[in-house]
Every structure is written in structure tokens, then in C-alpha cells.
Short mmCIF file of C-alpha atoms in Angstrom, two decimals:
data_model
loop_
_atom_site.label_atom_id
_atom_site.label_comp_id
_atom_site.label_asym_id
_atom_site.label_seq_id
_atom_site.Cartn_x
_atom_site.Cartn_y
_atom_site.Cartn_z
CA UNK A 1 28.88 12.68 1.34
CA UNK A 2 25.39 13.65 2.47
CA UNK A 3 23.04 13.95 -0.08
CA UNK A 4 20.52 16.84 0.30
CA UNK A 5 16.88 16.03 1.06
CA UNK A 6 15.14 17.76 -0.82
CA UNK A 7 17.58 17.27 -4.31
CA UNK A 8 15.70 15.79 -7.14
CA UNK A 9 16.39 12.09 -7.08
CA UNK A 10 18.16 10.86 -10.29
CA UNK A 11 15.96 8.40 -12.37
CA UNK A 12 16.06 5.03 -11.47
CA UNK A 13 17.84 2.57 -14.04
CA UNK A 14 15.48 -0.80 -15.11
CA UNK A 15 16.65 -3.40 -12.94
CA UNK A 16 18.21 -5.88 -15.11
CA UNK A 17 20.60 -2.66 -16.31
CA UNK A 18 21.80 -1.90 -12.37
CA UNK A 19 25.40 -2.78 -12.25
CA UNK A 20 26.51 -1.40 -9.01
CA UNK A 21 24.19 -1.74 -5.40
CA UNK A 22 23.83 2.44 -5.63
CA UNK A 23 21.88 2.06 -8.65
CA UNK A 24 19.88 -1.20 -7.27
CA UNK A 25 19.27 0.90 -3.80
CA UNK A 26 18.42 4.02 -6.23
CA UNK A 27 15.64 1.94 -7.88
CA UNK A 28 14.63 0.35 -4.52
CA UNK A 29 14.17 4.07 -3.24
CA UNK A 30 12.48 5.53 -6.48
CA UNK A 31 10.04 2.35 -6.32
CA UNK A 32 9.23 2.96 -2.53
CA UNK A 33 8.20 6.17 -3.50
CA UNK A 34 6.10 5.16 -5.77
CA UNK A 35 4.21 2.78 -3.37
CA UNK A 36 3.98 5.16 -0.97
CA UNK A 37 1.72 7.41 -3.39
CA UNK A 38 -0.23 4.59 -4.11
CA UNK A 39 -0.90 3.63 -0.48
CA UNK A 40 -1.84 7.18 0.06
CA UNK A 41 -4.37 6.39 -2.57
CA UNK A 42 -5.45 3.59 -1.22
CA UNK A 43 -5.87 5.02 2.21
CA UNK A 44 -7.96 7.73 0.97
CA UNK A 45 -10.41 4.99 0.15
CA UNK A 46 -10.14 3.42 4.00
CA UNK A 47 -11.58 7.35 4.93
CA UNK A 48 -13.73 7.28 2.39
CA UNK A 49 -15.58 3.96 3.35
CA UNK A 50 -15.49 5.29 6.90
CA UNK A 51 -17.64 7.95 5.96
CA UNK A 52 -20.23 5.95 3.80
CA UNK A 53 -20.58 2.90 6.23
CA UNK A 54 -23.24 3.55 8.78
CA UNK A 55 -22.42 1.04 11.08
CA UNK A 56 -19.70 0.38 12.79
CA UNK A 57 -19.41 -3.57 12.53
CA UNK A 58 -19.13 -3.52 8.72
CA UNK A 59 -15.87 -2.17 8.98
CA UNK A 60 -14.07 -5.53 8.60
CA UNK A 61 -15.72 -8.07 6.16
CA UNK A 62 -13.50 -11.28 6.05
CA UNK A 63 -15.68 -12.26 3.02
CA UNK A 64 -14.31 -8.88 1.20
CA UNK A 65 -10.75 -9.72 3.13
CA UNK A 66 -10.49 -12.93 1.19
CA UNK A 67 -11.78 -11.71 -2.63
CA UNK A 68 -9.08 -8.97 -2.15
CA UNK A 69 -6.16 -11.30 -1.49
CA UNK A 70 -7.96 -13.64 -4.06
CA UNK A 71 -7.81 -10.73 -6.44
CA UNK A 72 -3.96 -9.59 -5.76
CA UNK A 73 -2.52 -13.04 -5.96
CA UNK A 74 -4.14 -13.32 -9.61
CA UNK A 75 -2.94 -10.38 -10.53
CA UNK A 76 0.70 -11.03 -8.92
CA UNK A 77 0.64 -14.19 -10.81
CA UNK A 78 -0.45 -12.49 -14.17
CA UNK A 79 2.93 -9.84 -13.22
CA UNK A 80 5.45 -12.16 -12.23
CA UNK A 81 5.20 -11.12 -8.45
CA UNK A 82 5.93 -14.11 -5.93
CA UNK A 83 2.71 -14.92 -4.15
CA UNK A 84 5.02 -15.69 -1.10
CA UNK A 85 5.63 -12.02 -1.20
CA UNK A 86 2.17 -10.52 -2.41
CA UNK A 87 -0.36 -12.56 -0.26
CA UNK A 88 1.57 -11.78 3.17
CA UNK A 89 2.31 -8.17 2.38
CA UNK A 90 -1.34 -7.73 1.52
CA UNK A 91 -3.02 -9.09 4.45
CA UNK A 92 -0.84 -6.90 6.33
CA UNK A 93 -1.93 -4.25 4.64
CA UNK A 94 -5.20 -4.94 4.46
CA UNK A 95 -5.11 -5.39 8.36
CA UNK A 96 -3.48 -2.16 9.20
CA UNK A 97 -6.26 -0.70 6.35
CA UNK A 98 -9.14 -2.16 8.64
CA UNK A 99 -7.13 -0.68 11.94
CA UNK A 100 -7.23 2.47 9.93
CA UNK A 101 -10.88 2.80 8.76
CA UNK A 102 -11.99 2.03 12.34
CA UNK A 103 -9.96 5.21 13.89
CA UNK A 104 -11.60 6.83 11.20
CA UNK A 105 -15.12 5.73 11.44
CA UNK A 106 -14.94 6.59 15.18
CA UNK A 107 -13.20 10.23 14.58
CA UNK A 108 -15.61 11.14 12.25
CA UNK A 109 -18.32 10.28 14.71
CA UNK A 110 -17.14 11.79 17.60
CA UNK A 111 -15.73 14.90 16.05
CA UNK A 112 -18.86 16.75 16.79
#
């Protein structure tokens, strides 16, 4: 059966009440939603600091690099998140974020 796209999806079950891999894949989903609105956040902040940095080289800032992961792996401690899974998946994000904010810095200089 193929599900329509644009159906409301049905409210994820807490994980420790999944009983079946349709409700586990139905939380999965409804969580990776959920990131995805965050990291559209997060990327508005990547344009923003393209726009208030007036030179080009202070785009990446391993000093700032590091007191973010430092940050997140506190914090993933303090929620019960695996630091094997937070540290990796934030420098990776953090590293497509700098990729970002330099096509941005140079777009919004060159757009004239």
C-alpha cells in the first residue's frame, strides 16, 4: 500500500512502547522531521553569520569548532546520547555548516 505524501503522519509512540518495527520506523521518521526543522534553524544562523562577518577568513574558527563539540558532548552526556554518536555527527555537521556559510559569504558578496 502506498501511503500518500502529503497525509498527516500518525503520532509517533515513545520508544520503549514500540512493539512492532512500523511503529519504531514511525518514530524514526517523526524524529527526522524534527531534526530537520532544527537544522533549518541552525542553518539560518550559518546565513546569518555570513552576513555579519566582514572578512572572509573568519569563517572557520577551529577554536569555536572545538567549544562547540566541547559543548554538545556535555550536553549529550547530561541526555543520555552516546558521545560515539554525538561528537562524529557534529563535526560533520559543523563541517558541512562552515562549507555552507562560505557559499554564503561569497553569494552575498557577489550578488551585486
Amino acid at each position: 500500500m502506498i501511503k500518500d505524501a502529503k497525509a498527516k503522519p500518525a503520532k509517533a509512540k515513545p520508544a520503549k512502547k514500540c512493539m512492532s518495527m512500523d511503529e519504531v520506523r514511525a518514530g524514526v521518521d517523526a524524529v527526522d522531521r524534527e531534526l530537520v526543522a532544527l537544522i533549518v534553524r541552525r542553518q539560518a544562523y550559518m546565513e546569518a553569520a555570513a552576513r555579519i562577518k566582514t572578512d572572509r577568513a573568519a569563517v572557520y574558527d577551529a577554536v569555536r569548532i572545538e567549544d562547540v563539540v566541547s559543548k554538545v558532548k556535555a550536553e549529550a552526556s547530561r541526555q543520555g546520547l552516546s558521545i560515539d554518536i554525538a561528537e562524529p555527527v557534529w563535526r560533520e555537521m559543523i563541517k558541512r555548516s562552515i562549507a555552507y556559510e562560505f557559499e554564503a559569504w561569497d553569494r552575498l558578496r557577489n550578488a551585486g
